[in-house]
mmCIF file of C-alpha atoms and ligand atoms in Angstrom:
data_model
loop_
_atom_site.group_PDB
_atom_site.id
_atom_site.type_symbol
_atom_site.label_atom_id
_atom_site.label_comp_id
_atom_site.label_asym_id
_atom_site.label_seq_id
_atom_site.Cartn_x
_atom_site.Cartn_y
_atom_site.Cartn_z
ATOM 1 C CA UNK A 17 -9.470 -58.526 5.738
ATOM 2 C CA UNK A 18 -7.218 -57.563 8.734
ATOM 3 C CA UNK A 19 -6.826 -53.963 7.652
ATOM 4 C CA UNK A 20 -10.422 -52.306 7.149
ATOM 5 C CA UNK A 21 -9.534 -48.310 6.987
ATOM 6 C CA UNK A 22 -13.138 -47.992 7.127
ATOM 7 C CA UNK A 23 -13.362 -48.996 10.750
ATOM 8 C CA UNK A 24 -11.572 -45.010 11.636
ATOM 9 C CA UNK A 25 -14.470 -43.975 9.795
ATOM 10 C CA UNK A 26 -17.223 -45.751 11.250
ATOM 11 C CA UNK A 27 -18.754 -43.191 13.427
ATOM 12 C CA UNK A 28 -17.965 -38.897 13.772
ATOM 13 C CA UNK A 29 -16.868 -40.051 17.694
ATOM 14 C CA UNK A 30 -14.090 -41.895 16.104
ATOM 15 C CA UNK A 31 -13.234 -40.187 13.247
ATOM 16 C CA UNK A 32 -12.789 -37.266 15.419
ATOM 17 C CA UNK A 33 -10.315 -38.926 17.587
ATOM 18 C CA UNK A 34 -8.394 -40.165 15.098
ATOM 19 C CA UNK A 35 -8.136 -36.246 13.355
ATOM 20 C CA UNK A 36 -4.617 -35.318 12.473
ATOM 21 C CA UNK A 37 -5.375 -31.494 11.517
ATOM 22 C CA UNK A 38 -7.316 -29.469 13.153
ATOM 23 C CA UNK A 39 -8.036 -26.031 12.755
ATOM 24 C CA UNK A 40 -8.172 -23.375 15.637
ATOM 25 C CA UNK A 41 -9.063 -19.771 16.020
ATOM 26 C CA UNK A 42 -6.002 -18.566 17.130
ATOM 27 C CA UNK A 43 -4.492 -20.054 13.820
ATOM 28 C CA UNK A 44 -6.105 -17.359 11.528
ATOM 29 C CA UNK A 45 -5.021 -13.623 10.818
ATOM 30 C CA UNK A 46 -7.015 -11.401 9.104
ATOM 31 C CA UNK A 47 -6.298 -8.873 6.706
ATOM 32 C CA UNK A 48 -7.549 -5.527 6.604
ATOM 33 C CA UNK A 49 -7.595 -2.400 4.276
ATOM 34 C CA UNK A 50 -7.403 0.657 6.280
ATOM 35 C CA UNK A 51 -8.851 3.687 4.578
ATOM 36 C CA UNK A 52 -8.548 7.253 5.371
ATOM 37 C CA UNK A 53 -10.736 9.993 7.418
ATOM 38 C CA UNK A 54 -13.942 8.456 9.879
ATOM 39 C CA UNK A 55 -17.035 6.723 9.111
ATOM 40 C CA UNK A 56 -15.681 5.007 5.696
ATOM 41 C CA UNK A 57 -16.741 1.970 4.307
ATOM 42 C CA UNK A 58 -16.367 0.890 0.988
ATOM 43 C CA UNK A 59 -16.987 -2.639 -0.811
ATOM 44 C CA UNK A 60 -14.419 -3.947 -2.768
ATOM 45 C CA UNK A 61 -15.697 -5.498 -6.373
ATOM 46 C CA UNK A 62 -13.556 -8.382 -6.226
ATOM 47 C CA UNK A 63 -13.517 -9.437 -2.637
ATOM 48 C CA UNK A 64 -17.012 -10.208 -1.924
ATOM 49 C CA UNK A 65 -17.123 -9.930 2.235
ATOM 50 C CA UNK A 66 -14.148 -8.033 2.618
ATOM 51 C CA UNK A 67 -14.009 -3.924 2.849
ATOM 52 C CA UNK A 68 -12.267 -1.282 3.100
ATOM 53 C CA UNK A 69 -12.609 0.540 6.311
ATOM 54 C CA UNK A 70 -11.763 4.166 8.091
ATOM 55 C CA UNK A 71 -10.328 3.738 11.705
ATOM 56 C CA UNK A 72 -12.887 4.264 13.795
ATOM 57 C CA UNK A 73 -14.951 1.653 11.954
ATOM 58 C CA UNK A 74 -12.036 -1.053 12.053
ATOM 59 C CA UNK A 75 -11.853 -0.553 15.655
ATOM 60 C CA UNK A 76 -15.621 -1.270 16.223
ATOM 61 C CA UNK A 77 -14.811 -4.577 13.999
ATOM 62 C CA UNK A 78 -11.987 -5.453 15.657
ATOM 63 C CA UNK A 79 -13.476 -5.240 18.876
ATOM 64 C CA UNK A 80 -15.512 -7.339 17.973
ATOM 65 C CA UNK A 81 -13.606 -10.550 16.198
ATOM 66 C CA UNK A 82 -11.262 -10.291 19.227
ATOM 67 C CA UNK A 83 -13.957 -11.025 21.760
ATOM 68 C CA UNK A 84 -14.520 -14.273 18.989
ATOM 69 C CA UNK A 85 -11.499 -15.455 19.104
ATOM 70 C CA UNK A 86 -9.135 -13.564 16.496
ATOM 71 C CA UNK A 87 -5.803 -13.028 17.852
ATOM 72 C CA UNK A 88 -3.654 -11.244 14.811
ATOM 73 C CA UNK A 89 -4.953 -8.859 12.437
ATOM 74 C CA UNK A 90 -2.124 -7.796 9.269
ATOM 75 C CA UNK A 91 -2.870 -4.012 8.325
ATOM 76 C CA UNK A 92 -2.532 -2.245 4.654
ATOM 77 C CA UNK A 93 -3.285 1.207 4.372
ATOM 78 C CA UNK A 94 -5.098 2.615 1.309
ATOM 79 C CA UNK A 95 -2.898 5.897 0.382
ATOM 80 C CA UNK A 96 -4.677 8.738 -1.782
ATOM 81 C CA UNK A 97 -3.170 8.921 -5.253
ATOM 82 C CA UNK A 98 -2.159 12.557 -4.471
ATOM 83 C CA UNK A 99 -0.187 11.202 -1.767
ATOM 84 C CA UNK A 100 1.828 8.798 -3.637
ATOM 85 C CA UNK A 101 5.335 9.388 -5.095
ATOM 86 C CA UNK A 102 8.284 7.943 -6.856
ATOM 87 C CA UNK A 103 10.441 6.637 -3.495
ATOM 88 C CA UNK A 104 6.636 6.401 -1.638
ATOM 89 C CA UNK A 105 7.629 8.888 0.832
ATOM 90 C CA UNK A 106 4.269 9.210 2.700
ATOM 91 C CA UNK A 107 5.566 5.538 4.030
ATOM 92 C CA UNK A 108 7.701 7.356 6.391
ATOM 93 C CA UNK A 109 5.505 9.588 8.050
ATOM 94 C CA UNK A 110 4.922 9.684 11.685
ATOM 95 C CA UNK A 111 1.324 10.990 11.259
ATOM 96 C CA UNK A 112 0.451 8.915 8.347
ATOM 97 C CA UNK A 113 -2.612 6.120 8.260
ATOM 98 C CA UNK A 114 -0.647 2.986 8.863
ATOM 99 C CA UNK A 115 1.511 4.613 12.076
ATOM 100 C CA UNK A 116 -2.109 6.248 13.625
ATOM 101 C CA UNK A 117 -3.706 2.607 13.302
ATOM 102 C CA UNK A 118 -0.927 1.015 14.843
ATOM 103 C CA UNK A 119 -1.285 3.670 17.948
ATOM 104 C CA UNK A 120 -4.960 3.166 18.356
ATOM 105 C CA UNK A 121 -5.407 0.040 18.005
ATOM 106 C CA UNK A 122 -2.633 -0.742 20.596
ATOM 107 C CA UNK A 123 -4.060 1.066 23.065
ATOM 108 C CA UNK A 124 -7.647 0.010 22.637
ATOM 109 C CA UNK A 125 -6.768 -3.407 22.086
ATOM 110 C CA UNK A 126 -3.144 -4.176 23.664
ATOM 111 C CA UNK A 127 -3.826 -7.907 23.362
ATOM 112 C CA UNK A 128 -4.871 -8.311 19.648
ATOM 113 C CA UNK A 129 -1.366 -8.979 17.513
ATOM 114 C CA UNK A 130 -0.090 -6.338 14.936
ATOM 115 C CA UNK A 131 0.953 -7.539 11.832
ATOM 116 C CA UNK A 132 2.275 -4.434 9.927
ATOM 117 C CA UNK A 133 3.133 -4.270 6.435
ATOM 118 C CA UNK A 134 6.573 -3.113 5.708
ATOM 119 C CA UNK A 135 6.704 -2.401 1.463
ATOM 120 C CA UNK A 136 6.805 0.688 -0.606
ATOM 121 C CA UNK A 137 4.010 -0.520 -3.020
ATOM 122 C CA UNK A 138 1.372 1.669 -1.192
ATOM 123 C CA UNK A 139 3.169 4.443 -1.327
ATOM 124 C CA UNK A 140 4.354 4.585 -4.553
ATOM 125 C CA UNK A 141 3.242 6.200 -7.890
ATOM 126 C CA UNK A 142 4.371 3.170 -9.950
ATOM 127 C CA UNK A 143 3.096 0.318 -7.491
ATOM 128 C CA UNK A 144 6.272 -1.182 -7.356
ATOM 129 C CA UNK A 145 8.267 -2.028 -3.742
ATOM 130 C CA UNK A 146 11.242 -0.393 -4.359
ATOM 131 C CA UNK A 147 13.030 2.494 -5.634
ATOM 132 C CA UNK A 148 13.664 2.477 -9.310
ATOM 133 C CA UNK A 149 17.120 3.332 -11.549
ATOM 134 C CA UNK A 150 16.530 5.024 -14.742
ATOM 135 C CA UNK A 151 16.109 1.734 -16.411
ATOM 136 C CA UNK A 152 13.439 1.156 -14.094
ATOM 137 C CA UNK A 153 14.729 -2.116 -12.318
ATOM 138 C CA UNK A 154 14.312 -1.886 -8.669
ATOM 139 C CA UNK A 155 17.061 -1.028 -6.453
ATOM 140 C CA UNK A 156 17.582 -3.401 -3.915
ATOM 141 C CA UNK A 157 20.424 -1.609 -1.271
ATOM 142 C CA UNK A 158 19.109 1.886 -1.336
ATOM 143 C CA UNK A 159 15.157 0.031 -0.715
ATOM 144 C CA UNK A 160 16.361 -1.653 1.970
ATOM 145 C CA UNK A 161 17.445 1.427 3.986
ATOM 146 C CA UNK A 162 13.825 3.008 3.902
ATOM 147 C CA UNK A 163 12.291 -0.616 4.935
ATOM 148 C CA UNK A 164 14.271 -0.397 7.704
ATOM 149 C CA UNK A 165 13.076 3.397 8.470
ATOM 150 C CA UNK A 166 9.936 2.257 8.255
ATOM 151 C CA UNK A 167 9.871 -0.956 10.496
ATOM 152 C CA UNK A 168 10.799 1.077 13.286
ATOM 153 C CA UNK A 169 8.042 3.312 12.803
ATOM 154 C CA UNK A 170 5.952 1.110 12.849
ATOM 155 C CA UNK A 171 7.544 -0.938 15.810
ATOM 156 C CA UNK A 172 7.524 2.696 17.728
ATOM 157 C CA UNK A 173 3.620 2.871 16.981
ATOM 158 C CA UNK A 174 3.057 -0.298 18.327
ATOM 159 C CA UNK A 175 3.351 -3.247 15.842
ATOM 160 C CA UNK A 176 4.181 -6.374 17.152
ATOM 161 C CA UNK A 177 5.586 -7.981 14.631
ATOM 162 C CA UNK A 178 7.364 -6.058 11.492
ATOM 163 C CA UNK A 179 6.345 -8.305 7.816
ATOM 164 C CA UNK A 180 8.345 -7.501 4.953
ATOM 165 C CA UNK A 181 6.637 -8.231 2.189
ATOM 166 C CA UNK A 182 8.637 -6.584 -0.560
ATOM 167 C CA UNK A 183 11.528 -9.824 -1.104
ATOM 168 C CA UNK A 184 14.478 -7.458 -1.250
ATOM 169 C CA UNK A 185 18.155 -9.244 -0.743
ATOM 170 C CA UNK A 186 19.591 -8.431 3.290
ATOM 171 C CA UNK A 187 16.020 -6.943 4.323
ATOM 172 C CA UNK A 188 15.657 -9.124 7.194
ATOM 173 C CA UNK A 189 18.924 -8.610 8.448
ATOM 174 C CA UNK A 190 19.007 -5.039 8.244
ATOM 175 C CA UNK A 191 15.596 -4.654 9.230
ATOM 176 C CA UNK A 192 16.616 -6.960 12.952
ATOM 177 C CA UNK A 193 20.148 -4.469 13.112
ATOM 178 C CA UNK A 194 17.806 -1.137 12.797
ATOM 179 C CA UNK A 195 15.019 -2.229 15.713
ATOM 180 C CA UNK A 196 17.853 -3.579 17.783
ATOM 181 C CA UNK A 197 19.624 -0.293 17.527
ATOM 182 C CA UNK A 198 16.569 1.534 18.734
ATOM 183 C CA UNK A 199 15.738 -0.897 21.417
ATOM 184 C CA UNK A 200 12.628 -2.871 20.074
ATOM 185 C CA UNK A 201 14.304 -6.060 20.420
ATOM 186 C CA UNK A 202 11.264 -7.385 21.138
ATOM 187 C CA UNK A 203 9.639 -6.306 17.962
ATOM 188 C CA UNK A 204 9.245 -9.675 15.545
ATOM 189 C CA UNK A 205 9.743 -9.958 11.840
ATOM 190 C CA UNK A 206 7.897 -12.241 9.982
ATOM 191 C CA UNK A 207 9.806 -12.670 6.774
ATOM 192 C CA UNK A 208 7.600 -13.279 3.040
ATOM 193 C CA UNK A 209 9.770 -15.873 2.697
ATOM 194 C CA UNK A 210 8.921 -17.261 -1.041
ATOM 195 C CA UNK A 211 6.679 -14.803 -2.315
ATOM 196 C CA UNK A 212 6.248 -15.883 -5.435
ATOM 197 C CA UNK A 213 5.502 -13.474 -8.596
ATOM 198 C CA UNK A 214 1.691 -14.416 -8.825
ATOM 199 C CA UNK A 215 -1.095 -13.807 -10.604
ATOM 200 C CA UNK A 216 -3.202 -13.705 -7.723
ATOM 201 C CA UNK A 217 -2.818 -10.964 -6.172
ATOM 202 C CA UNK A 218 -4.939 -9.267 -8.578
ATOM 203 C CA UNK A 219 -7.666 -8.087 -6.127
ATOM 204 C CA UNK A 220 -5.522 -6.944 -3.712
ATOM 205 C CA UNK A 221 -4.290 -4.355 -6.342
ATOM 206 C CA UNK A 222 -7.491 -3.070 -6.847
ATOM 207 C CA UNK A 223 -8.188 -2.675 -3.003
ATOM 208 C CA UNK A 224 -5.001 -0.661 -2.791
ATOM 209 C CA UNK A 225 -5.481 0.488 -6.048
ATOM 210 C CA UNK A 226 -1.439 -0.186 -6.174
ATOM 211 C CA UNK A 227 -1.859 -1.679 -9.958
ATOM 212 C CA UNK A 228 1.836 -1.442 -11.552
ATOM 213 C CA UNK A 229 1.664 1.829 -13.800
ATOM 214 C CA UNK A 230 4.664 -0.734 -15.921
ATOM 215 C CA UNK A 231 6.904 -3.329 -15.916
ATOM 216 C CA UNK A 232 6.487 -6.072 -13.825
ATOM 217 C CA UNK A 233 7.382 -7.626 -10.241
ATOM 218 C CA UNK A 234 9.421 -10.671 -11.660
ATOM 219 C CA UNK A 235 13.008 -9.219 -10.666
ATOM 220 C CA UNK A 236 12.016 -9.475 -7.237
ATOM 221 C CA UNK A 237 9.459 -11.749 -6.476
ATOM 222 C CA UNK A 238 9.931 -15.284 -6.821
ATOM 223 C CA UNK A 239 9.591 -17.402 -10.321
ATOM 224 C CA UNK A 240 6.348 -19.745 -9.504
ATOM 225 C CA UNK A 241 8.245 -22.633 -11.256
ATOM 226 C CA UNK A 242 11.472 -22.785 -8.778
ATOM 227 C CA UNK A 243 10.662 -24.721 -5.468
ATOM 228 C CA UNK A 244 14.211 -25.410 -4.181
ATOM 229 C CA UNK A 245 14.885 -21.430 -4.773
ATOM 230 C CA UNK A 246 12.364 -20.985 -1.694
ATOM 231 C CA UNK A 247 14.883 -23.025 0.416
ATOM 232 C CA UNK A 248 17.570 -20.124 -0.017
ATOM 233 C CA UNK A 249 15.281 -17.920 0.836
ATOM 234 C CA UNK A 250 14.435 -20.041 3.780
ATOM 235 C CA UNK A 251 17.696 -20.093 5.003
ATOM 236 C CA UNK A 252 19.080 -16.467 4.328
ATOM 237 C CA UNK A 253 16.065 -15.370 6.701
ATOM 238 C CA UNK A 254 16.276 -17.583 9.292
ATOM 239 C CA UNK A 255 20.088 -16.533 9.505
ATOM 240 C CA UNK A 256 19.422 -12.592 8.951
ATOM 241 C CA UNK A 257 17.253 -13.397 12.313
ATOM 242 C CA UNK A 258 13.666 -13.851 11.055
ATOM 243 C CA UNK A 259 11.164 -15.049 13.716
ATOM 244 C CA UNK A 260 8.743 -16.432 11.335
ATOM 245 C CA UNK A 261 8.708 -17.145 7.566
ATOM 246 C CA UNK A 262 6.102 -17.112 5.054
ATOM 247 C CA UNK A 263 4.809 -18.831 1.806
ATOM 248 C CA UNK A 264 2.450 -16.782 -0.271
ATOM 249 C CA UNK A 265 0.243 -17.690 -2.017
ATOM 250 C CA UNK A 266 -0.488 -20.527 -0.303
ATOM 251 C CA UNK A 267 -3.236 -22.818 -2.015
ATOM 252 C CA UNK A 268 -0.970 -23.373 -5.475
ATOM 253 C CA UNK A 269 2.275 -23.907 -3.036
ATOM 254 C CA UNK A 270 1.538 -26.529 -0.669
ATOM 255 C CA UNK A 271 4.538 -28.150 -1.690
ATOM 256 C CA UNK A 272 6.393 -25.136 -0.634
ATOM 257 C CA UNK A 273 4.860 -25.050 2.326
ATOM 258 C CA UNK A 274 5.447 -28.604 3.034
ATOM 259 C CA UNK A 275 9.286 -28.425 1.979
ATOM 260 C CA UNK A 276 9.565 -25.276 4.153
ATOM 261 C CA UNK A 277 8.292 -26.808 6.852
ATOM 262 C CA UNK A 278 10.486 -29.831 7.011
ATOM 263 C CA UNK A 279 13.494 -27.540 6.290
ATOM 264 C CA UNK A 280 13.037 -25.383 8.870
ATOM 265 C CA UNK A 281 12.073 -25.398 12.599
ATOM 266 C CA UNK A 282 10.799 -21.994 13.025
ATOM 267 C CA UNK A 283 7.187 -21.054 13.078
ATOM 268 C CA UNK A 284 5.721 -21.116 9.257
ATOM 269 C CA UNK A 285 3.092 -19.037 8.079
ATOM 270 C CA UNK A 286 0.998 -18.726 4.817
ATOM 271 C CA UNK A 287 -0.856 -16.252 2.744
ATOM 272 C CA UNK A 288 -4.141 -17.290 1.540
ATOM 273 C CA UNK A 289 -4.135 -14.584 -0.887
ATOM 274 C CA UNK A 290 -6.968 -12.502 -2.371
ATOM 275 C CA UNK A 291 -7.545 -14.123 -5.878
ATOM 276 C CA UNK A 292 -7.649 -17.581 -4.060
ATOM 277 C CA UNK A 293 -10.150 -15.820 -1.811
ATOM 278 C CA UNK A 294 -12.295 -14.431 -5.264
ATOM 279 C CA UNK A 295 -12.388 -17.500 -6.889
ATOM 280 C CA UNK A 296 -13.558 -19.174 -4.064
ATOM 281 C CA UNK A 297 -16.437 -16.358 -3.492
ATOM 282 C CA UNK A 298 -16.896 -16.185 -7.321
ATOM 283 C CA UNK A 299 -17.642 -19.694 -8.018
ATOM 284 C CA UNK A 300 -20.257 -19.523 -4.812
ATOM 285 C CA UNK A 301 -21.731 -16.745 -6.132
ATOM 286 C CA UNK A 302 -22.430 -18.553 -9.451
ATOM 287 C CA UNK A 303 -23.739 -21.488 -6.769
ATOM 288 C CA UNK A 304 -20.971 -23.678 -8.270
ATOM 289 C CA UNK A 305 -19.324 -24.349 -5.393
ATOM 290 C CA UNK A 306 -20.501 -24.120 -1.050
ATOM 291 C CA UNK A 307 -18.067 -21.268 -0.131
ATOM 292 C CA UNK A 308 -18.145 -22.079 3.377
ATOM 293 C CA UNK A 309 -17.006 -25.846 3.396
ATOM 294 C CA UNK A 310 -14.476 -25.403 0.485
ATOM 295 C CA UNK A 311 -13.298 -22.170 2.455
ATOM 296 C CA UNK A 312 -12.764 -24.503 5.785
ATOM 297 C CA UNK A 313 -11.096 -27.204 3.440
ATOM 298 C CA UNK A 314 -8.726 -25.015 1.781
ATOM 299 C CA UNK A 315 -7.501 -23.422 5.218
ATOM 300 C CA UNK A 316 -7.462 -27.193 6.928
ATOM 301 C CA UNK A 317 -5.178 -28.102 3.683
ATOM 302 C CA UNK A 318 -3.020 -25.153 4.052
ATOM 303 C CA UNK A 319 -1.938 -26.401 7.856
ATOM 304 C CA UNK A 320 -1.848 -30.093 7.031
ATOM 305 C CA UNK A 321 0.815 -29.184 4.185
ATOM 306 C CA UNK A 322 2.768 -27.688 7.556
ATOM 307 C CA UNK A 323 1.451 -24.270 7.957
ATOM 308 C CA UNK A 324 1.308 -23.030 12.039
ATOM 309 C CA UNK A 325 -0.229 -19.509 10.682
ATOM 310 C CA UNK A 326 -2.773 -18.779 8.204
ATOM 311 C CA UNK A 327 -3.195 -15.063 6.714
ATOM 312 C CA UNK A 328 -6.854 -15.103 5.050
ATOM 313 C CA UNK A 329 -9.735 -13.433 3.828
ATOM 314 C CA UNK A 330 -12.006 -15.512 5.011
ATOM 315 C CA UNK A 331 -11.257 -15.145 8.394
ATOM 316 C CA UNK A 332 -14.727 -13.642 9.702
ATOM 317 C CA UNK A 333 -16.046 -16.696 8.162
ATOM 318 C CA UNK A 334 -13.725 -19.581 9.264
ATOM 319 C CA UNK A 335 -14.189 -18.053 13.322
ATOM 320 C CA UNK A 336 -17.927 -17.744 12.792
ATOM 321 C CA UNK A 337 -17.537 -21.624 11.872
ATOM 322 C CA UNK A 338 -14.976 -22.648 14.104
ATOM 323 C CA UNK A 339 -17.633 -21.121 17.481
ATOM 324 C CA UNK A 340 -20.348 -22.956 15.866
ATOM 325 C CA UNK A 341 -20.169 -25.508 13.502
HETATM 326 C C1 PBG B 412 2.871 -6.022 -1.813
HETATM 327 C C2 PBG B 412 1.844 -6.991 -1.355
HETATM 328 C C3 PBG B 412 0.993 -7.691 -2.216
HETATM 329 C C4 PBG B 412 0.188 -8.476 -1.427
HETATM 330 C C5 PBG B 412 0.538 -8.249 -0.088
HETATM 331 N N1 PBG B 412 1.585 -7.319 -0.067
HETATM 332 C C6 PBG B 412 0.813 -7.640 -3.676
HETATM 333 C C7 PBG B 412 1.961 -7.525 -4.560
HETATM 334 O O1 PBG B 412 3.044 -8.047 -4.312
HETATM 335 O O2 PBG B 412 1.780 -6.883 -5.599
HETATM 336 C C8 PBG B 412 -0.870 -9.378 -1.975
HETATM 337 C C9 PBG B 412 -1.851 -9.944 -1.036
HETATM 338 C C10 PBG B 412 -3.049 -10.514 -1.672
HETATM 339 O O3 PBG B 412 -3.139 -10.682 -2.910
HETATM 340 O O4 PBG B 412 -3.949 -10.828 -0.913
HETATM 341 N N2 PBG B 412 3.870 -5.696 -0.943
#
């Protein structure tokens, strides 16, 4: 034999050096539930690991994974059910818990990234992103003006980077138009891209408690069957000026990811999202599977398919690993 494959195998030296993916810290973002009022903390069922926390506790954990390594965190604010109503207007307020975050942790931390989430679905009584007609279909036009109301709030409390996550038509676009107008031109959007109508983001409902009171999120979000359907997406953002797009989930679409990446040169990101995070925790729990090692090989997968950023749950764990393996 001329060709033994083995050979790149023979010892970790060399199989290290011949590594084509590699993870790094500064890859990962984590995402965080912010709750309301000081010294909160609560567990959340199906997300072992992850909680929800009041501000002065995130800061305390921030401060802490920056000094390991984390660069980007992506904030979602738990709203009171009191506070919620049918166009989600608590979303717009200056003093609510999304905009305060934003402030403090800027100014305690200027150097960790700010990921804000720009959606109605936390703010609303019936869970879904948009505004709805009397047939209850989501608006898309009449949305799209209070996304872009609320991007600049959050770009004014110091978000770096504005992420739509709602897949309304023209968002990007009109979203760029409003910060430009008000001069935070160096405010980035990072555009959910494909976000595809999934089943998966099951857990994430219950940490937001943002479960749909009906109907269903299937006239927005994308069909999980279409693939070249995420290249039109692709393209409309990257000309409505997106900085960054996004593929979520991301474990069931690496061939999204992949086709994404080859279709487009901007920076690609993708959302790990929190029922690919449960089952991972569930199965370890059961001790069916190691969750640390299938945790590091789903995240090493997710950039070898052509992912630059990684939004996960398991972020604690994956830096924790990454300082000392
Ligand atoms: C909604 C939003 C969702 C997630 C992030 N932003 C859920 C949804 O579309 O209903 C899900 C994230 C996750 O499951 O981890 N704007």
């Amino acid at each position: 034999m001329l060709r033994r494959p083995r050979r790149l195998r023979y010892t970790d030296a060399i199989s290290s050096l011949v590594q084509e993916t590699r993870l790094h810290a500064h890859d990962l973002v984590l995402p965080l539930f912010i709750l309301p009022g000081s010294n909160q903390k609560e567990s959340i069922k199906s997300m072992p690991g992850c909680e929800r926390l009041s501000l002065d506790l995130l800061l305390k954990e921030l401060t802490a994974l920056h000094k390991k390594g984390l660069q980007a965190v992506a904030l979602f604010p738990v709203i009171d059910k009191s506070l919620k109503d049918l166009t989600g207007s608590y979303g717009l307020r200056e003093d609510g818990i999304l905009p305060r975050a934003l402030t403090l942790l800027k100014k305690e931390l200027p150097e960790l990234c700010l990921i804000s989430d720009v959606a109605l679905d936390p703010y609303t009584c019936h869970g879904h992103d948009g505004l709805l007609n009397n047939v209850g279909y989501v608006i898309n036009d009449e949305t799209v003006i209070l996304l872009t109301e609320m991007a600049k709030l959050h770009a004014a409390s110091g978000a770096d980077i504005v992420a739509p996550s709602d897949m309304m038509d023209g968002r990007v676009l009109a979203i760029r138009r409003s910060l430009d107008s008000a001069h935070y031109n160096h405010t980035l959007i990072l555009s959910y891209t494909a976000k595809y109508a999934s089943s998966l983001y099951h857990p994430f409902r219950e940490a937001l408690s943002s479960h749909l009171s009906s109907g269903h999120k299937k006239t927005y979000q994308m069909n999980p069957a279409n693939k070249r359907e995420a290249l039109v997406e692709a393209s409309l953002d990257s000309e409505e000026g997106a900085d960054m797009l996004m593929v979520k989930p991301a474990g069931f679409y690496l061939d999204v990811i992949a086709a994404l990446r080859s279709a487009t040169s901007l920076p690609l990101a993708a959302y790990q999202v929190s029922g690919e995070y449960a089952m991972m925790q569930a199965a370890a729990q059961n001790g069916w599977l190691p969750f640390e090692s299938v945790l590091m090989e789903s995240l090493l997968s997710i950039k070898r398919a052509g992912a630059d950023i990684i939004l996960t749950y398991g972020a604690k764990t994956a830096l924790d690993l990454l300082n000392d393996p």
